[in-house]
C-alpha positions as YAML, in Angstrom:
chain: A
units: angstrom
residues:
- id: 1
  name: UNK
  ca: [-2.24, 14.97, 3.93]
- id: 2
  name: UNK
  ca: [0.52, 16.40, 2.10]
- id: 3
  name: UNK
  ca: [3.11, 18.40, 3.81]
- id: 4
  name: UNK
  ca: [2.34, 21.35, 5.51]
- id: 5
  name: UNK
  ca: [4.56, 24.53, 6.58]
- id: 6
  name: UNK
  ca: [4.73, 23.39, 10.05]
- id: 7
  name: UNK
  ca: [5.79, 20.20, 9.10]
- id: 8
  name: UNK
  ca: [8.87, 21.75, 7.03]
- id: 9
  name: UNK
  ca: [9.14, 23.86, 9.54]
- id: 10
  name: UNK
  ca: [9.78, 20.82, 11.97]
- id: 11
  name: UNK
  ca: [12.29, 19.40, 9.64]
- id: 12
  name: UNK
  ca: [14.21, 22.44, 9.36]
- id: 13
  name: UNK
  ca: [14.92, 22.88, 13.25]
- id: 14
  name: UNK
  ca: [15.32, 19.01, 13.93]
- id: 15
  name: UNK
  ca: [17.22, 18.09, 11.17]
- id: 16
  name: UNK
  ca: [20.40, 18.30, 12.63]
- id: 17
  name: UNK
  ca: [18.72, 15.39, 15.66]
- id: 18
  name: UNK
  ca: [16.43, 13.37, 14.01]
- id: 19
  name: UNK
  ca: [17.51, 9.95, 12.74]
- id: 20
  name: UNK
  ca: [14.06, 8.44, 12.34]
- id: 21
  name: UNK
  ca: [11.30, 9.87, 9.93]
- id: 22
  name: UNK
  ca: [8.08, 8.48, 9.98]
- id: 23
  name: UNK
  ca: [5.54, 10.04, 6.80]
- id: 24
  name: UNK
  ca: [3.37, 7.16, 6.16]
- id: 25
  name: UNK
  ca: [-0.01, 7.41, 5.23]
- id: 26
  name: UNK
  ca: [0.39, 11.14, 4.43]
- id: 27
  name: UNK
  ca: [-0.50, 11.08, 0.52]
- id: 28
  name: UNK
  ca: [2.81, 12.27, -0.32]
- id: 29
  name: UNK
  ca: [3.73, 12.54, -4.18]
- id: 30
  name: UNK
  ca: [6.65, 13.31, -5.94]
- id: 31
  name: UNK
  ca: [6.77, 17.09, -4.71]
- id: 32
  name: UNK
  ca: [6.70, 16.58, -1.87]
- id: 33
  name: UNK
  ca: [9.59, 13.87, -2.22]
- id: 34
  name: UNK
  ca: [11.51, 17.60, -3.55]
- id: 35
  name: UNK
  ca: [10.50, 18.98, -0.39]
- id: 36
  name: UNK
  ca: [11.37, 16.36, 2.09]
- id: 37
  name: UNK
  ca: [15.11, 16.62, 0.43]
- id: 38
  name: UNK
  ca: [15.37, 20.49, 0.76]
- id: 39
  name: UNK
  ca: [14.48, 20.07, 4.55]
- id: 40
  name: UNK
  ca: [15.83, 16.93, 5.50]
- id: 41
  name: UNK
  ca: [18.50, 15.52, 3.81]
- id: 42
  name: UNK
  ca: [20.81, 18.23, 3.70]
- id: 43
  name: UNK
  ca: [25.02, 18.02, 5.00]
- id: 44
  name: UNK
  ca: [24.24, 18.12, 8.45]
- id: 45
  name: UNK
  ca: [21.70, 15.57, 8.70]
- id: 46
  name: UNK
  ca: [21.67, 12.55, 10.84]
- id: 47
  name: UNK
  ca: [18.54, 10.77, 9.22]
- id: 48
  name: UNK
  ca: [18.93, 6.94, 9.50]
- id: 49
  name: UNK
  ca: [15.81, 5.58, 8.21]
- id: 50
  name: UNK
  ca: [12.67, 7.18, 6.06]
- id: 51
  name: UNK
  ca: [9.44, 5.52, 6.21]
- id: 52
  name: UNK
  ca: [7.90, 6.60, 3.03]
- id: 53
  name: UNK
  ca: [5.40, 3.78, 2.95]
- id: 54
  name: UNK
  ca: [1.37, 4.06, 1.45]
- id: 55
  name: UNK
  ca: [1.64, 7.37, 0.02]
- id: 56
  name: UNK
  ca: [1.62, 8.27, -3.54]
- id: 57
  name: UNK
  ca: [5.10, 8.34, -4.79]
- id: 58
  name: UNK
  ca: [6.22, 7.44, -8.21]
- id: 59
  name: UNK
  ca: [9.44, 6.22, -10.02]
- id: 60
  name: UNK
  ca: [10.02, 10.40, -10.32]
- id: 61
  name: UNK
  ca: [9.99, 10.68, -6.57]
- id: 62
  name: UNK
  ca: [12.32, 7.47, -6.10]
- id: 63
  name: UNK
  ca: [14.66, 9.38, -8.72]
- id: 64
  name: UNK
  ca: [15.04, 12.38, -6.86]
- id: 65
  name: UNK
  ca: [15.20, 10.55, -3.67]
- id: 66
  name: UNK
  ca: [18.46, 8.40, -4.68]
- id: 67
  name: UNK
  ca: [19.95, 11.89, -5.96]
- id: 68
  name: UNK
  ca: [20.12, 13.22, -2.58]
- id: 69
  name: UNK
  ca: [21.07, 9.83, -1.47]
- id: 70
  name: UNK
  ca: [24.11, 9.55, -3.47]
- id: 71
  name: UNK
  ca: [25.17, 13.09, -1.89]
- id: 72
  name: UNK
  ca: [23.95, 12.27, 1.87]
- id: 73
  name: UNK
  ca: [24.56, 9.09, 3.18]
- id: 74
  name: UNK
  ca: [23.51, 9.09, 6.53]
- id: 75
  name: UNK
  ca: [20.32, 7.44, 5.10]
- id: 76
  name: UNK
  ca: [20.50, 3.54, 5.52]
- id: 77
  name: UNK
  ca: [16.83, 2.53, 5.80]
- id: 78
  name: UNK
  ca: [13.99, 3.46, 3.37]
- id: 79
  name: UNK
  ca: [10.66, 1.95, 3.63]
- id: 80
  name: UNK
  ca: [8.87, 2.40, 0.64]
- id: 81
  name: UNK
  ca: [5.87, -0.22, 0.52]
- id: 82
  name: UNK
  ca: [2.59, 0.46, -0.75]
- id: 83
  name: UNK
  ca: [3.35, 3.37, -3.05]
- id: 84
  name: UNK
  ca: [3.55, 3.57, -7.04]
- id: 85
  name: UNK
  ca: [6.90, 2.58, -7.91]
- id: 86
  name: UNK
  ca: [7.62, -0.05, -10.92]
- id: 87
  name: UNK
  ca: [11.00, -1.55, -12.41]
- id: 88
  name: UNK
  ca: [12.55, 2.09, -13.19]
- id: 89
  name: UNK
  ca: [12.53, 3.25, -9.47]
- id: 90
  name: UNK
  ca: [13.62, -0.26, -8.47]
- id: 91
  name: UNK
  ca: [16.63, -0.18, -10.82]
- id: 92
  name: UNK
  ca: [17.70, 3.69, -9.43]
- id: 93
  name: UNK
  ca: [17.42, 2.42, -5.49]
- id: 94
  name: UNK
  ca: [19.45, -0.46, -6.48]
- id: 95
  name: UNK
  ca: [22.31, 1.91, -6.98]
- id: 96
  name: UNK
  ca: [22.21, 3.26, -3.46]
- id: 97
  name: UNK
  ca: [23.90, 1.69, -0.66]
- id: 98
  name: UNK
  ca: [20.88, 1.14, 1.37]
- id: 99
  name: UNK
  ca: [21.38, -1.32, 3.81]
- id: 100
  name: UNK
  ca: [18.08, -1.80, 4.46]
- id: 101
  name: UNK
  ca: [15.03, -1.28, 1.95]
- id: 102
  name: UNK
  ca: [11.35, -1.95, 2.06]
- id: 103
  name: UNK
  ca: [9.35, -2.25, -1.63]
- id: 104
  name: UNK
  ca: [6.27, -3.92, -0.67]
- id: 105
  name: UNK
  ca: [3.57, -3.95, -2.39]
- id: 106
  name: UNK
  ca: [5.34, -1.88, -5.59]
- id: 107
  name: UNK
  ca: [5.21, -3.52, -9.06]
- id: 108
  name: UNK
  ca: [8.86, -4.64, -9.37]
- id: 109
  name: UNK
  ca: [9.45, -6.41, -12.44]
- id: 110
  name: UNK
  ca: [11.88, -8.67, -13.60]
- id: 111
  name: UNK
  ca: [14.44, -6.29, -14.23]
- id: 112
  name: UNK
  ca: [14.33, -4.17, -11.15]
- id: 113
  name: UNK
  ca: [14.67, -7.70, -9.41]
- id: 114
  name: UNK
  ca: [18.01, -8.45, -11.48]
- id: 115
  name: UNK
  ca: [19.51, -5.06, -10.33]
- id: 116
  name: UNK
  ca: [18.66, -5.58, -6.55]
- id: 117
  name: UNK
  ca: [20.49, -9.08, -6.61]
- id: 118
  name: UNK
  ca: [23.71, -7.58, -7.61]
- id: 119
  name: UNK
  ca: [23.45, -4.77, -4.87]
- id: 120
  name: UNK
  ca: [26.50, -5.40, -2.75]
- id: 121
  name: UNK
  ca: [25.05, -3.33, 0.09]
- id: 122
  name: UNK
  ca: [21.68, -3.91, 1.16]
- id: 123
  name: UNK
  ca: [21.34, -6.70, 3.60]
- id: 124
  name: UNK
  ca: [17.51, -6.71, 4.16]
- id: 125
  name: UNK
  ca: [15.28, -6.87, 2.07]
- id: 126
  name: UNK
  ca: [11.10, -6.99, 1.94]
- id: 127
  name: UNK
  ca: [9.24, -7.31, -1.54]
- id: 128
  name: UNK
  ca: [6.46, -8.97, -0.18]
- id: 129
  name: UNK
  ca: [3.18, -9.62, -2.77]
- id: 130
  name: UNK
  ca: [5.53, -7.21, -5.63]
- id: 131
  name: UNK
  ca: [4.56, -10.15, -7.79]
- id: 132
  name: UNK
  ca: [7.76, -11.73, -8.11]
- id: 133
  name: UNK
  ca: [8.21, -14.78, -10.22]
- id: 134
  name: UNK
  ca: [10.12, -18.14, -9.18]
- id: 135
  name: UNK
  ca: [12.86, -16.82, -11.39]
- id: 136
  name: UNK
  ca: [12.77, -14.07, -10.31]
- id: 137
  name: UNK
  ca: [13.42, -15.77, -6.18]
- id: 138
  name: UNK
  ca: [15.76, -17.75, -7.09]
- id: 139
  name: UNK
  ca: [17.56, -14.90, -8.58]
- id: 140
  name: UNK
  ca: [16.92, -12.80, -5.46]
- id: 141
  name: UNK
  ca: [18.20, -15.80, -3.50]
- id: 142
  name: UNK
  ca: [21.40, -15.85, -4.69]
- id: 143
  name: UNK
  ca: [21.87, -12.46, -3.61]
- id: 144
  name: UNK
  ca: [24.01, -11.45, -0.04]
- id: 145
  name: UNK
  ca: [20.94, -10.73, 1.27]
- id: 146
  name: UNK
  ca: [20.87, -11.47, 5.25]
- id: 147
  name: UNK
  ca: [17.09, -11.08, 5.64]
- id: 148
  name: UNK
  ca: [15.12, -11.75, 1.96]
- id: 149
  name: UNK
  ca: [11.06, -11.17, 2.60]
- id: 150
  name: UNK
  ca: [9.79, -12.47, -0.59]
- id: 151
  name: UNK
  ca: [5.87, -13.63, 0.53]
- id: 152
  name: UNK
  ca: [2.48, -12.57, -1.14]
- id: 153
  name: UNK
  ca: [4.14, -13.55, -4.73]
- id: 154
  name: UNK
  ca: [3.31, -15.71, -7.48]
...
């Protein structure tokens, strides 16, 4: 279930308190990725972590997503498994500084792997069954990862 007003309306008068948001499983979609950032990641938000994960959201949604991430910060943690993201996403949250970040499950290609191993920021990191090559691990191993979750791959 997509958004709904009292949802936003939720957002609006917590968004100065909440640090942990929790959407999964809502069939969100790129929209409502737009709305989520005009309630919730505004100047005066303490968000920590979003957990994003099995809803619909697209390399569009991941794009305006790391927008508002490069102007809010607070955001350290994303989980973002088990939605429709592929290499051009990947390559756009490689540019955050995420600490932590959660791709499961997302078709992450060669290239998006080659821009996450040259992040300098996030320390954990899940791309569990992303179909990731043995090139593309040993890549990803040579990384400054301090947690890599690389199962469920080829």
């Amino acid at each position: 279930m997509p958004l709904t007003e009292a949802d936003k309306q939720a957002m609006r008068e917590q968004r100065s308190t909440v640090q942990h948001v929790v959407l999964a499983g809502r069939a969100l979609d790129d929209d409502d990725i737009s709305t989520l950032i005009e309630f919730l990641l505004t100047p005066d938000s303490v968000t920590k972590s979003l957990n994003l994960s099995y809803n619909n959201i697209s390399d569009i949604g991941v794009a305006r997503l790391t927008t508002a991430l490069s102007d809010f910060s607070s955001v350290v943690k994303i989980d973002l498994s088990h939605n429709k993201i592929t290499k051009l996403g990947v390559i756009d949250l490689a540019s955050t500084k995420l600490t932590e970040l959660i791709l499961d499950n997302n078709v992450v290609g060669y290239e998006g792997v080659c821009a996450l191993s040259t992040n300098k920021y996030i320390k954990k990191l899940s791309l569990r069954g992303c179909g990731i090559t043995d090139a593309g691990a040993t890549l990803l191993s040579q990384g400054e990862f301090a947690s890599l979750l690389l199962s469920k791959n080829q």
